[in-house]
XYZ file of C-alpha atoms in Angstrom:
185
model
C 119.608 -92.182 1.099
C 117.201 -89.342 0.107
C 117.999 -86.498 -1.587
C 115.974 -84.177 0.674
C 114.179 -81.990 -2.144
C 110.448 -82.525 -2.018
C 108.384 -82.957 -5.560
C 105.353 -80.837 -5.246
C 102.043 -81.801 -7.450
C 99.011 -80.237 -7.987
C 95.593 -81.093 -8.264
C 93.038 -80.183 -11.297
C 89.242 -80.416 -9.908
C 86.604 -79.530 -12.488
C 88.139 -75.973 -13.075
C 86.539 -74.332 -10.027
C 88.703 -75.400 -6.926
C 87.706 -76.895 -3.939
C 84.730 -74.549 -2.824
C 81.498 -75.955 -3.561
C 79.758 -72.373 -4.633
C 83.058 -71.391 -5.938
C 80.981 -71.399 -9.736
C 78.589 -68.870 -8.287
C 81.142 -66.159 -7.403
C 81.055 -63.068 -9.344
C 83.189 -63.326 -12.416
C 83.682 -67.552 -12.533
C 83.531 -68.678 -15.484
C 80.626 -70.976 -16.118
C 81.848 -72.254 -18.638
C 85.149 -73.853 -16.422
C 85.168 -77.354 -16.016
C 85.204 -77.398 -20.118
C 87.808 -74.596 -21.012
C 91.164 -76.302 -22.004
C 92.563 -72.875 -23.010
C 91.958 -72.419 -18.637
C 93.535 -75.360 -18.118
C 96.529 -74.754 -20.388
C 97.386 -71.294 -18.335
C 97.091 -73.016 -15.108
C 99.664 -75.879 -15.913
C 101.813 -73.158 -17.757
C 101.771 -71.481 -14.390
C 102.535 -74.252 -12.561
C 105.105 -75.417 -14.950
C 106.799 -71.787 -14.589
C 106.427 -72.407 -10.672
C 108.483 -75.763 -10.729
C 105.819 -77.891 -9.494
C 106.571 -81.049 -10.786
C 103.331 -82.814 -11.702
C 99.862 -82.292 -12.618
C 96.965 -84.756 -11.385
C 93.343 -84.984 -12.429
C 91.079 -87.519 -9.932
C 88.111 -88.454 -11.900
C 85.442 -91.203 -11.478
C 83.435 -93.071 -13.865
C 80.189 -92.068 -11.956
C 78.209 -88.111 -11.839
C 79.001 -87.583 -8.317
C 76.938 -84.300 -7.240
C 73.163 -83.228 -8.185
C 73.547 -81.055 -11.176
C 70.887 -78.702 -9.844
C 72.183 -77.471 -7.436
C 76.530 -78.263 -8.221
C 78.720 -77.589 -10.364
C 80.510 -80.939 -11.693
C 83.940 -82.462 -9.712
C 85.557 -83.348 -12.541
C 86.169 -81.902 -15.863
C 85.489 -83.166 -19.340
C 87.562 -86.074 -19.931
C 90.783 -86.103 -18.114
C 93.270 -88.325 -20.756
C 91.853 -85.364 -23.216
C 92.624 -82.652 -20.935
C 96.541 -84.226 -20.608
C 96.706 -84.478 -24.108
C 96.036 -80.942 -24.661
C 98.756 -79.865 -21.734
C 101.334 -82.184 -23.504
C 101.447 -80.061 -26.396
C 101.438 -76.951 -24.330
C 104.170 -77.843 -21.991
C 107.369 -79.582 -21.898
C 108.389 -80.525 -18.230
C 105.484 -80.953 -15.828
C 104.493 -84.900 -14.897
C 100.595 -85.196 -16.164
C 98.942 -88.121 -13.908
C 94.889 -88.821 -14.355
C 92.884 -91.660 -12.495
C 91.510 -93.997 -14.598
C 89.211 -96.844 -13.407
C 90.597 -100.695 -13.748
C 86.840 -101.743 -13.659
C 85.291 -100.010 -16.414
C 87.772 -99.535 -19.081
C 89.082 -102.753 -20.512
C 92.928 -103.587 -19.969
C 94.028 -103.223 -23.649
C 91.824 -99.566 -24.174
C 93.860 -98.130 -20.953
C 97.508 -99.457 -21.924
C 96.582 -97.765 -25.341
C 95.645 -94.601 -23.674
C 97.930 -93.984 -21.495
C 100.597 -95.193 -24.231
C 99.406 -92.722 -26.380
C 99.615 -89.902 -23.508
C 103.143 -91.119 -22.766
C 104.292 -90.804 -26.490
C 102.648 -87.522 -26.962
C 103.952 -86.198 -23.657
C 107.353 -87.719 -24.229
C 107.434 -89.654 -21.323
C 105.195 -87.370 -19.028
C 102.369 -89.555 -18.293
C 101.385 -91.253 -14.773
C 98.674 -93.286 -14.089
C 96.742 -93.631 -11.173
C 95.311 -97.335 -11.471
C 91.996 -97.352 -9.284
C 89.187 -100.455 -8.744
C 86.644 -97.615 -8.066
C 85.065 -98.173 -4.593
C 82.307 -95.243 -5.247
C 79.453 -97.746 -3.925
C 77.361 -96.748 -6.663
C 79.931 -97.596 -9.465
C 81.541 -100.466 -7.840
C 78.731 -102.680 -7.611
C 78.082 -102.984 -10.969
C 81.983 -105.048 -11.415
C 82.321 -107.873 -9.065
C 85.718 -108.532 -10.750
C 87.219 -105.328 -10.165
C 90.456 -106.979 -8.861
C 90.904 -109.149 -11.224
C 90.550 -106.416 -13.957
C 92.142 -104.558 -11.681
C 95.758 -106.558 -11.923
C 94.864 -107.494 -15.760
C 94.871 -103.743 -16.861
C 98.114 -102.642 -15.140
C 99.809 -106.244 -16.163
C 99.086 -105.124 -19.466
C 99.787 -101.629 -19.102
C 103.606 -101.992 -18.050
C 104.924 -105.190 -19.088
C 103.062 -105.632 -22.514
C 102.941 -101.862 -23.967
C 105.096 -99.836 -22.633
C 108.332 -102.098 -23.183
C 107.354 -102.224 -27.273
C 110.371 -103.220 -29.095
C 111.270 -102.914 -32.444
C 113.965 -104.571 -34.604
C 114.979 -102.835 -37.540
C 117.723 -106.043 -37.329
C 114.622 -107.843 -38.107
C 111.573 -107.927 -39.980
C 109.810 -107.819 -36.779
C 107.827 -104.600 -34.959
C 106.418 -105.682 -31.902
C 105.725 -109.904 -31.664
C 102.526 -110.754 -30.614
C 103.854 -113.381 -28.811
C 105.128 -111.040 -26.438
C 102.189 -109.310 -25.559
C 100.122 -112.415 -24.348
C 95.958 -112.098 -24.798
C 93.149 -110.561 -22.357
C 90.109 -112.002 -21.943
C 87.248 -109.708 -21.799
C 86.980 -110.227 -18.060
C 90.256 -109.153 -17.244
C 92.442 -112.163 -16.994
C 95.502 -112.050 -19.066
C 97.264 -115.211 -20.146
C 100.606 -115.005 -21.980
């Protein structure tokens, strides 16, 4: 049975909307796609209009010619979350993060971190990164792929500690990675 209210996101691009010669408008900051303090008004403003979540697509490869474009994306996205988890209390803060360039343990700490900071905010959209020109260079992107979110929410995210016991997290618990992806517990 659904509860028939509808959970509205919104989208972060790289500070200048969707427009492609939005950064050439009179007044537009030039400066956007690097100005957290921008950022942290928009999500306050979003926050205040009970949208529910915050996302930020990003890709591991420059996607436009810098001549002529302003960039897609904004500096680093897990930054920019950071910053709007001290700024904010409610909103959901979701980034893309690529399964074939970031190693398994490096994006379960990550988005651990952003979780704890957030206190319990953080989302993760787990891509393999099919951008031709950044896929090619992982032929074991699937792999990785199911390494990295195997690790992610059955190894880091259930941590637990034992004051009971002299014992913090076990290590038997969280199994090993290989540097190609494949976990083994």
């Amino acid at each position: 049975m659904t509860s028939g209210q509808m959970v509205l996101g919104m989208q972060f691009s790289g500070g200048y909307g969707a427009a492609p010669g939005a950064w050439r408008l009179p007044g537009a900051n030039l400066n956007s796609y690097t100005d957290t303090d921008q950022f942290v008004r928009y999500a306050q403003a979003a926050e205040r209009g009970k949208i529910q979540l915050l996302f930020i697509a990003d890709t591991p490869v420059l996607d436009v010619d810098l001549d002529h474009h302003a960039p897609h994306h904004m500096i680093d996205p897990l930054l920019i979350l950071t910053v709007l988890a001290r700024e904010t209390e409610r909103i959901g803060l979701v980034t893309t993060a690529s399964t074939t360039f970031t190693e398994p343990y490096s994006l379960a700490r990550q988005f651990k971190a952003l979780d704890v900071i957030s206190h319990g905010r953080a989302g993760w959209n787990a891509v393999t990164t099919s951008d031709p020109a950044a896929a090619r260079t992982s032929a074991r992107r699937y792999s990785r792929s199911w390494a990295a979110t195997d690790w992610h929410t059955s190894r880091v995210i259930s941590s637990q500690c034992d004051h009971d016991r002299p014992l913090f997290l076990g290590s038997r618990s969280l199994g090993e990675t290989s540097a190609y992806g494949n976990c083994r517990t």
